[in-house]
Short mmCIF file of C-alpha atoms in Angstrom, two decimals:
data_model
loop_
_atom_site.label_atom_id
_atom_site.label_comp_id
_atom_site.label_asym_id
_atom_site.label_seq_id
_atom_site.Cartn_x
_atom_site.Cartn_y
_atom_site.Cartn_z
CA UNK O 12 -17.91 -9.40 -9.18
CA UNK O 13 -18.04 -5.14 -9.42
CA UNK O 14 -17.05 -4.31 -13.20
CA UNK O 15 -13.96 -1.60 -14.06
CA UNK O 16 -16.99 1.47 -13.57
CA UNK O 17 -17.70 0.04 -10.28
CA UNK O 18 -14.10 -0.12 -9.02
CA UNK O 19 -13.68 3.31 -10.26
CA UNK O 20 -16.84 4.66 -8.63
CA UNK O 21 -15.89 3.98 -6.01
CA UNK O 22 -12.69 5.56 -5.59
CA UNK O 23 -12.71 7.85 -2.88
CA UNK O 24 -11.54 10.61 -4.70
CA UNK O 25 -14.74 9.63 -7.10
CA UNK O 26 -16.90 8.77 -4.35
CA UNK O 27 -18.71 12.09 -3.00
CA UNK O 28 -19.18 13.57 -6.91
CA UNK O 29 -22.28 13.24 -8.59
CA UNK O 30 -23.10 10.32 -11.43
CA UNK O 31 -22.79 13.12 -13.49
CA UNK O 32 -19.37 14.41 -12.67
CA UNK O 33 -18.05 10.85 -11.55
CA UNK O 34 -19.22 10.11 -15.38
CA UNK O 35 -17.02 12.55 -16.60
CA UNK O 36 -14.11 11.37 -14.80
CA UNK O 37 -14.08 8.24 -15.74
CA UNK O 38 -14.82 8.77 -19.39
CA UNK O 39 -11.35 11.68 -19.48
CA UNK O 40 -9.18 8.46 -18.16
CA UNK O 41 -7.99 5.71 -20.40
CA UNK O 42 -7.17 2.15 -19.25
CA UNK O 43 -3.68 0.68 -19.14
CA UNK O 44 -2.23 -2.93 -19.10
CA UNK O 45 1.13 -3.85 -17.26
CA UNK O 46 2.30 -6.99 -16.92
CA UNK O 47 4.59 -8.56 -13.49
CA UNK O 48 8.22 -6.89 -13.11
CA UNK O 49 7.17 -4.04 -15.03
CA UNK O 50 8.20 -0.18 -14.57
CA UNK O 51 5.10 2.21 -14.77
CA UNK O 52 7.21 5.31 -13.87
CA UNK O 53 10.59 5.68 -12.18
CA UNK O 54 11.60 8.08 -9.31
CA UNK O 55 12.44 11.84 -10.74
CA UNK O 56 10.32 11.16 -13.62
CA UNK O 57 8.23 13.90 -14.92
CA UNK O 58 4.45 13.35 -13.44
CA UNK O 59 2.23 12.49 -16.17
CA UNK O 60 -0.83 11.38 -14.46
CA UNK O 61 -3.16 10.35 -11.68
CA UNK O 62 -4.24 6.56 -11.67
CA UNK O 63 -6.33 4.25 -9.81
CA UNK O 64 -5.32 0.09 -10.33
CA UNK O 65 -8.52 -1.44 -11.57
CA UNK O 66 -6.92 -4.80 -10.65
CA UNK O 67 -3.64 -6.36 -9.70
CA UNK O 68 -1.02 -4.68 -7.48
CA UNK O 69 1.89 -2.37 -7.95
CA UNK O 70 4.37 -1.49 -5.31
CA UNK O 71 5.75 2.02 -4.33
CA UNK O 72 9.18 1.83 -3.99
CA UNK O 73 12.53 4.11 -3.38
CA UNK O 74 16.00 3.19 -3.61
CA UNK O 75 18.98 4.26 -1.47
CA UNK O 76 22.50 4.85 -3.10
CA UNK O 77 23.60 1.97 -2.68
CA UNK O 78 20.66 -0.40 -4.16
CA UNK O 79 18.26 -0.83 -0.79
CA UNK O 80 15.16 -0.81 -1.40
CA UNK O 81 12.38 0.91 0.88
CA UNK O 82 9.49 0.26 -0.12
CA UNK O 83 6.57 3.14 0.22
CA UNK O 84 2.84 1.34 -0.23
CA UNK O 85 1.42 -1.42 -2.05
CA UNK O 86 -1.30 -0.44 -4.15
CA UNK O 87 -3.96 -2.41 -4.37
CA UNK O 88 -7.70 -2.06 -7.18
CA UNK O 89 -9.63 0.50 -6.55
CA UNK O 90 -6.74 2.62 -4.80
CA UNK O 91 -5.43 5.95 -5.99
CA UNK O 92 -1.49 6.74 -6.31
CA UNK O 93 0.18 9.83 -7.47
CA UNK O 94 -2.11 12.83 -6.77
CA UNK O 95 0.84 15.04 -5.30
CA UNK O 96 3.04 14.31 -7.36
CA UNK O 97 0.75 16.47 -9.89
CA UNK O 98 1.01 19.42 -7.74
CA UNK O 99 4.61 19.48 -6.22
CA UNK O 100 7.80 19.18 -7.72
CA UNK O 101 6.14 17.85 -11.12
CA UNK O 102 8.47 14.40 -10.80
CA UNK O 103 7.36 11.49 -9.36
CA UNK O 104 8.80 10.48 -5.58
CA UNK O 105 9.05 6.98 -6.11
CA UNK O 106 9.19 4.34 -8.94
CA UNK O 107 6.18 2.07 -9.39
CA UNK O 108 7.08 -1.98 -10.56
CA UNK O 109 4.28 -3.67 -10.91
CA UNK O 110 3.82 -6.97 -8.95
CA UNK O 111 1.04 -8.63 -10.21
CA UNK O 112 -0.13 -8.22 -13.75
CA UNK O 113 -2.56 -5.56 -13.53
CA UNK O 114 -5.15 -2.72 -14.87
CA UNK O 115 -4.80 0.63 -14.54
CA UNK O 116 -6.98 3.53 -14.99
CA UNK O 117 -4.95 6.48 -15.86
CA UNK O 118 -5.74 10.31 -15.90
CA UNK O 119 -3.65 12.47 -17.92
CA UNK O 120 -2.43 15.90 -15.76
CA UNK O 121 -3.88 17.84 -18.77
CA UNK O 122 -7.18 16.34 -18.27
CA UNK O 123 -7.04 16.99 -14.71
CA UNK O 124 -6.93 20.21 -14.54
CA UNK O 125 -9.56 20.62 -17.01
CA UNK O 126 -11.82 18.78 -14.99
CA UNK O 127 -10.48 20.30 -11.47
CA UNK O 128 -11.37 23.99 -13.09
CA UNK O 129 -14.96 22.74 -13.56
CA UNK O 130 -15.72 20.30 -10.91
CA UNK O 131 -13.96 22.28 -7.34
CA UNK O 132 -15.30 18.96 -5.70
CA UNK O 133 -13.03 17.17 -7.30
CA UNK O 134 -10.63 19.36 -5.81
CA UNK O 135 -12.04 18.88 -2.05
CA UNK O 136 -11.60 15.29 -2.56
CA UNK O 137 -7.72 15.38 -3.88
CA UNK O 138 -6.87 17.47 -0.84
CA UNK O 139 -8.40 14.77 1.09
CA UNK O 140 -6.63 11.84 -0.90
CA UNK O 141 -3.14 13.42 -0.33
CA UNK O 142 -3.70 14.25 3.49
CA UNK O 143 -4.46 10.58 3.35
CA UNK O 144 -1.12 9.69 1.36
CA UNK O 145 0.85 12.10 4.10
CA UNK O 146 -0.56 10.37 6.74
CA UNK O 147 0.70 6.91 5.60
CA UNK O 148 3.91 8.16 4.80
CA UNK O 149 4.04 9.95 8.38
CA UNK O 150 3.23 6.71 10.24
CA UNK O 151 5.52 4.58 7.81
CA UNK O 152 8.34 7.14 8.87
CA UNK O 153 7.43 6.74 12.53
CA UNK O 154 7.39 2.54 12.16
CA UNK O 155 10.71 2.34 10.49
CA UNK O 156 12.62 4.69 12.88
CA UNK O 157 10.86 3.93 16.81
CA UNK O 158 9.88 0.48 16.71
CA UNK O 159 11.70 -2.59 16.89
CA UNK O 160 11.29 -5.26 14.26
CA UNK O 161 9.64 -7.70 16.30
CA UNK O 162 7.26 -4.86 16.81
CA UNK O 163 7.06 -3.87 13.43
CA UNK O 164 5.93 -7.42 12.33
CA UNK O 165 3.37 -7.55 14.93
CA UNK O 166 2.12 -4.32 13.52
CA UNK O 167 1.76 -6.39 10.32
CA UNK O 168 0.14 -9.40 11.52
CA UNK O 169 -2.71 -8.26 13.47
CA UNK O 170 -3.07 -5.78 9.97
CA UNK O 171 -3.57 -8.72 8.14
CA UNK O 172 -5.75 -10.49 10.88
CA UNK O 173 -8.42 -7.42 10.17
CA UNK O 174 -11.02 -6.29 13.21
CA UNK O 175 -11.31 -10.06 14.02
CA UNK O 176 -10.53 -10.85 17.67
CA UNK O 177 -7.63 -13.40 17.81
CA UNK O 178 -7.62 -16.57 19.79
CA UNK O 179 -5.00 -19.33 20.98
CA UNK O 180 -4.62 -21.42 17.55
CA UNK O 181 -6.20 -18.88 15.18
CA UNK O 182 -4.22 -18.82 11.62
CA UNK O 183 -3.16 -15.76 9.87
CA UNK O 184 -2.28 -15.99 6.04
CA UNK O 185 0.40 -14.40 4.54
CA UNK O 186 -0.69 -13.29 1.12
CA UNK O 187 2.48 -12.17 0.05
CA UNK O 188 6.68 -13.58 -0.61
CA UNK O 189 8.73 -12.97 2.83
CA UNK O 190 10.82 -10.74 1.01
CA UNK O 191 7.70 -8.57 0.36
CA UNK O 192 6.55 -9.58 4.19
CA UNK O 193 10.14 -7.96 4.86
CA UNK O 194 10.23 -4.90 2.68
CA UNK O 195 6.57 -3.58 4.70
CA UNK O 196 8.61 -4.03 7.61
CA UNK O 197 11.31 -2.52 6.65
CA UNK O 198 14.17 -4.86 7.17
CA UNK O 199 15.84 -7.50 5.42
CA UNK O 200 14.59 -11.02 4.67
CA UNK O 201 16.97 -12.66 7.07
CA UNK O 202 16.26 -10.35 9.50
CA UNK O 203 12.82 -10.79 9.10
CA UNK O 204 13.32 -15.12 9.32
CA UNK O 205 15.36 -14.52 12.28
CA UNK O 206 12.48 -12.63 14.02
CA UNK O 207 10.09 -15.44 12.69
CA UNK O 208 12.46 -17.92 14.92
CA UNK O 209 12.60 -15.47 17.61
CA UNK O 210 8.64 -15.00 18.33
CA UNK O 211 8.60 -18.97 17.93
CA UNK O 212 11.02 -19.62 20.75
CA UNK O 213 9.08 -16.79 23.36
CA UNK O 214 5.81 -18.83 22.51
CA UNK O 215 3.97 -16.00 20.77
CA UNK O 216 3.41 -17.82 17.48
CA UNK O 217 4.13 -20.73 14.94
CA UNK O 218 5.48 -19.93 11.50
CA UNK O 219 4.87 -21.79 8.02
CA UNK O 220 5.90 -20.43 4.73
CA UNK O 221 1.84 -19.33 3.98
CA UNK O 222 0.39 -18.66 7.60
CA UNK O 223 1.61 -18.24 10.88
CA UNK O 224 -0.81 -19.60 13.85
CA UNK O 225 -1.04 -17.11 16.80
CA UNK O 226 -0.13 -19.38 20.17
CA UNK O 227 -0.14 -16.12 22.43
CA UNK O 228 -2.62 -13.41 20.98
CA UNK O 229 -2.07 -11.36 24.21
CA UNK O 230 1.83 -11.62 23.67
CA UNK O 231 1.26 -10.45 20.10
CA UNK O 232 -1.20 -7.53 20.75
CA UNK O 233 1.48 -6.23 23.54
CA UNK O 234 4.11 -6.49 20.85
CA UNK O 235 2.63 -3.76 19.09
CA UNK O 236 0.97 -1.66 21.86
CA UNK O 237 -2.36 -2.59 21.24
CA UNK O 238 -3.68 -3.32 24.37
CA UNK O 239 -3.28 -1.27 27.68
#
């Protein structure tokens, strides 16, 4: 099992620097504890600092006016979060809850810059972490507002079934609570139970509260465009 350094080495934001300058990274961050259902920063907060979950997951999440919640990423160890916020309006765009108990590496802003003025390939690397953070956000924006939700949970299903090739009968867990399952979609849970039902009836799959089994891979794939 990789140790905290080896999580963080990895980063890719940490990944292309030297031992040397990766070393000195590290060593300007300090480690943080949260526990499950709690509030690491809220949205309009003042950015403090970078961090990287060493293990356990938060979520990224915004709130409409009237409560709904949308939710942004899920942040999983050894990914970064918060990068632009550093650089752009200096408040945070979204509140992080944390939904498993987990360990964070945190990098002040002050330290940040110290280290940016004398490492510019730490720099290189942030550009390239928030291009990657636009991106998501960019194709989040496009799945929410073009694509159906049967589509949308397709898009999710075959994400969680990896590079593997699906067959007739194959099972896909679901890692996470429906209402989570619903949230990366970006509907509601009954929505999201009434699509289950839905995709059961047209013979594409068979749903149980920890896996669905894929009866039509083809069926499923067309759902979300994947094959010609």
């Amino acid at each position: 099992m990789p140790n905290d350094r080896d999580v963080l080495a990895e980063l890719p934001l940490l990944s292309q620097l030297t031992e040397d300058q990766r070393s000195a990274v590290i060593a300007a961050g300090h480690e943080k504890s949260l526990e499950r259902g709690a509030v690491l920063f809220h949205e309009g907060e003042p950015s403090e600092a970078l961090y990287a979950v060493i293990s356990g997951q938060l979520k990224l999440v915004r709130y409409s006016p009237r409560g709904r919640e949308l939710l942004i990423h899920l942040v999983n160890p050894g990914q970064t979060f918060a990068e632009a916020a550093l650089f752009a309006a200096g408040t945070y765009p979204a509140t992080a809850e944390v939904m498993q108990s987990c360990r964070l590496w945190c990098l002040p802003r002050a330290a940040l810059l110290d280290l940016l003025r004398a490492t510019p390939e730490l720099g290189l690397a942030m550009l390239g972490s928030i291009s990657l953070w636009t991106r998501k956000i960019l194709s989040k924006l496009e799945l929410h507002t073009q694509r159906r939700v049967e589509e949308r949970l397709a898009i999710y299903l075959l994400s969680r079934a990896g590079s593997r090739q699906l067959a007739p009968g194959d099972r896909i867990e679901l890692a996470e609570p429906r209402n989570l399952i619903a949230a990366q979609c970006g509907t509601a849970p009954e929505v999201l139970s009434r699509t289950f039902r839905r995709l059961e009836e047209e013979g594409v799959l068979e749903a149980a509260p920890h896996h669905v089994t894929i009866t039509d891979p083809r069926k499923l794939a067309a759902l979300a465009e994947l094959i010609e």
